[in-house]
Amino acid sequence: MSDTLYIQTDENMEVHHPHVYLQDIVKLSCSNSKILNRLRVLPVASLDPKRPGRYVLSAMDLIREIQKKEPDLEITLIGEPSFIITYQTKSNTSPAWCWCKVIFVCLASFFGAAFSIMTFNNDVDVPALFQQITAQVTGQDGSSFPALAISYSVGIGLGVLFFFNHFGHIKLTDDPTPMQVQMRLYENDVNTTIIEDQERCFDALTVENK
């Protein structure tokens, strides 16, 4: 009875060296430890050290390389038929430059959000609305009674904290924040687009060769 190798692939795997081995990009499981150890160090790709980026790889290519090494081995694929290798070199960026970029993003986000809120308040004329509500409820001039404006300002800040479920290292609940969800959706869309574009280019090249 032949041994069975299980290969689990993810949509995007990150590597930090140009010589890629099988164990770097997939998860392997096999009852035969000798076969498993041999396949873990099986070379599958040799990338250009000077060209970090994303590379699309097919699981079928991996299976063919494994079959050349172990022709009697049964292979079961679990996961994506095509996936991305993200090759990143070690960054030599100084911590000071990283902090400068973080501060710039924070300032841009803060002033951008403040500008958006102010333009919204100006469009709907929120101060006049507060004055009208105050005059109807209390019978006084709303311009000298800023309780609604203060509570509105505090409510915006608290609403943002509750909505994003994140303040520094503190999370209100264990659920992922809306920003994390959106970033995950964006990452999945990017990976899908890269894989589909690569497959279309391959199909077009195949048609031309025919």
C-alpha positions as MATLAB code, in Angstrom:
seq = 'MSDTLYIQTDENMEVHHPHVYLQDIVKLSCSNSKILNRLRVLPVASLDPKRPGRYVLSAMDLIREIQKKEPDLEITLIGEPSFIITYQTKSNTSPAWCWCKVIFVCLASFFGAAFSIMTFNNDVDVPALFQQITAQVTGQDGSSFPALAISYSVGIGLGVLFFFNHFGHIKLTDDPTPMQVQMRLYENDVNTTIIEDQERCFDALTVENK';
ca = [
       0.000    0.000    0.000;
       1.461    3.333   -1.081;
       1.835    6.278    1.238;
      -0.325    9.378    0.932;
       0.984   12.929    1.017;
      -1.366   15.754    1.973;
      -0.544   19.204    0.645;
      -2.254   22.267    2.049;
      -1.914   25.530    0.137;
      -2.872   29.053    1.172;
      -3.807   31.888   -1.142;
      -0.691   33.906   -0.383;
       2.569   32.744    1.180;
       5.425   35.058    2.110;
       9.088   34.131    1.682;
      12.242   36.091    2.469;
      14.865   34.251    0.422;
      15.065   33.668   -3.350;
      15.577   29.902   -3.131;
      12.130   28.523   -2.338;
      11.637   24.999   -1.016;
       8.422   23.052   -0.737;
       8.179   23.469    3.039;
       8.363   27.263    2.627;
       5.105   27.607    0.697;
       2.881   24.627    1.613;
       2.015   22.515    4.638;
       2.896   18.845    4.293;
       1.619   15.776    6.079;
       2.624   12.172    5.477;
       2.793    9.022    7.612;
       6.200    8.192    6.136;
       8.650   10.506    7.859;
      11.500    9.702    5.440;
       9.471   10.757    2.409;
       8.231   13.806    4.270;
      11.754   14.944    5.142;
      12.929   14.489    1.556;
      10.047   16.488    0.140;
      10.350   19.327    2.607;
      13.668   20.381    1.069;
      12.498   19.888   -2.522;
      13.423   23.038   -4.531;
      10.360   24.486   -6.264;
      11.422   27.976   -7.362;
      14.496   30.136   -7.760;
      13.567   33.813   -7.729;
      15.581   36.828   -8.781;
      17.133   38.214   -5.566;
      16.870   41.746   -6.972;
      13.178   41.510   -7.866;
      10.954   41.203   -4.797;
       7.262   40.962   -5.574;
       4.395   38.548   -6.108;
       4.703   35.363   -8.147;
       1.842   33.024   -9.078;
       2.475   29.300   -8.720;
       0.235   26.377   -9.634;
      -0.305   23.464   -7.270;
      -0.292   21.137  -10.287;
       3.302   22.137  -10.989;
       4.209   21.223   -7.442;
       2.482   17.855   -7.770;
       4.387   17.107  -10.974;
       7.699   17.914   -9.271;
       6.785   15.689   -6.335;
       5.799   12.830   -8.626;
       9.168   13.023  -10.320;
      10.785   12.555   -6.929;
       8.285   10.046   -5.534;
       6.401    8.357   -8.409;
       4.570    5.851   -6.171;
       3.280    8.461   -3.757;
      -0.417    9.326   -3.627;
      -0.959   13.076   -3.363;
      -4.025   14.843   -1.994;
      -4.326   18.595   -2.465;
      -6.111   20.676    0.163;
      -6.569   24.367   -0.561;
      -5.995   26.641   -3.522;
      -5.115   25.216   -6.978;
      -3.172   28.408   -7.712;
      -1.538   30.615   -5.118;
       0.826   33.543   -4.739;
       4.375   33.659   -3.444;
       5.189   37.070   -2.006;
       8.941   37.520   -2.034;
      10.120   40.255    0.327;
      13.699   41.113    1.129;
      14.757   42.293    4.546;
      14.163   46.009    4.859;
      17.055   48.268    5.842;
      14.743   51.185    6.625;
      15.717   53.080    9.750;
      13.264   53.163   12.674;
      13.183   56.969   12.469;
      11.914   56.845    8.886;
       9.264   54.273    9.854;
       8.060   56.533   12.678;
       7.940   59.486   10.278;
       5.676   57.521    7.944;
       3.436   56.445   10.830;
       3.124   60.029   12.073;
       2.349   61.276    8.563;
      -0.407   58.690    8.108;
      -1.869   59.522   11.530;
      -1.888   63.249   10.792;
      -3.383   62.755    7.336;
      -6.101   60.502    8.748;
      -6.872   62.878   11.626;
      -7.102   66.069    9.574;
      -8.849   64.282    6.718;
     -11.517   62.932    9.048;
     -11.863   66.318   10.765;
     -12.267   68.068    7.415;
     -14.905   65.536    6.307;
     -16.900   66.006    9.531;
     -16.702   69.798    9.284;
     -17.833   69.841    5.663;
     -20.748   67.546    6.531;
     -21.763   69.787    9.438;
     -21.507   72.811    7.179;
     -23.595   71.215    4.430;
     -26.486   70.272    6.726;
     -26.052   73.424    8.852;
     -25.756   71.585   12.163;
     -25.270   74.762   14.312;
     -28.563   76.206   13.068;
     -30.255   72.868   13.743;
     -28.936   72.829   17.319;
     -30.152   76.386   17.875;
     -33.606   75.484   16.571;
     -33.871   72.368   18.755;
     -32.684   74.277   21.831;
     -35.148   77.096   21.202;
     -38.045   74.665   20.793;
     -37.197   72.635   23.904;
     -36.030   75.337   26.308;
     -37.443   78.516   24.771;
     -33.987   80.081   25.005;
     -31.546   81.249   22.397;
     -29.607   78.190   21.305;
     -26.438   80.177   20.607;
     -25.863   80.613   24.356;
     -26.672   77.000   25.245;
     -23.954   74.752   23.747;
     -25.035   71.500   25.460;
     -26.085   69.868   22.181;
     -22.861   70.867   20.452;
     -20.747   69.474   23.309;
     -22.685   66.203   23.504;
     -22.571   65.902   19.707;
     -18.780   66.331   19.675;
     -18.300   63.783   22.458;
     -20.742   61.398   20.780;
     -18.796   61.467   17.504;
     -15.591   60.455   19.279;
     -17.262   57.690   21.266;
     -19.144   56.499   18.172;
     -15.900   56.181   16.226;
     -14.302   54.184   19.058;
     -17.283   51.848   19.373;
     -17.596   51.390   15.623;
     -13.936   50.626   14.972;
     -13.707   48.582   18.196;
     -10.119   49.617   18.641;
      -8.167   52.156   20.654;
      -4.411   51.618   20.734;
      -3.873   48.085   22.025;
      -7.332   48.009   23.619;
     -10.269   46.234   21.939;
     -13.793   46.435   23.294;
     -14.679   42.956   22.013;
     -12.805   39.995   20.550;
     -14.465   40.447   17.160;
     -12.309   41.708   14.281;
     -12.582   45.442   13.744;
     -14.303   46.824   10.617;
     -10.907   47.980    9.388;
      -9.484   44.466    9.739;
     -12.458   43.041    7.841;
     -12.086   45.547    5.020;
      -8.332   44.981    4.799;
      -8.892   41.211    4.607;
     -11.488   41.658    1.851;
      -9.120   43.963   -0.024;
      -6.253   41.488    0.327;
      -8.444   38.638   -0.965;
      -9.565   40.752   -3.937;
      -5.949   41.639   -4.774;
      -4.841   37.991   -4.596;
      -7.764   36.835   -6.757;
      -7.049   39.532   -9.354;
      -3.342   38.659   -9.562;
      -4.070   34.944   -9.989;
      -6.798   35.497  -12.606;
      -4.635   37.937  -14.584;
      -1.770   35.445  -14.588;
      -4.070   32.639  -15.751;
      -5.503   34.815  -18.535;
      -2.006   35.703  -19.733;
      -1.107   32.018  -19.737;
      -4.270   31.102  -21.683;
      -3.613   33.856  -24.220;
      -0.019   32.666  -24.681;
      -1.240   29.084  -25.180;
      -3.677   30.186  -27.894;
      -0.974   32.153  -29.704;
       1.391   29.178  -29.662;
      -1.319   26.996  -31.234;
];
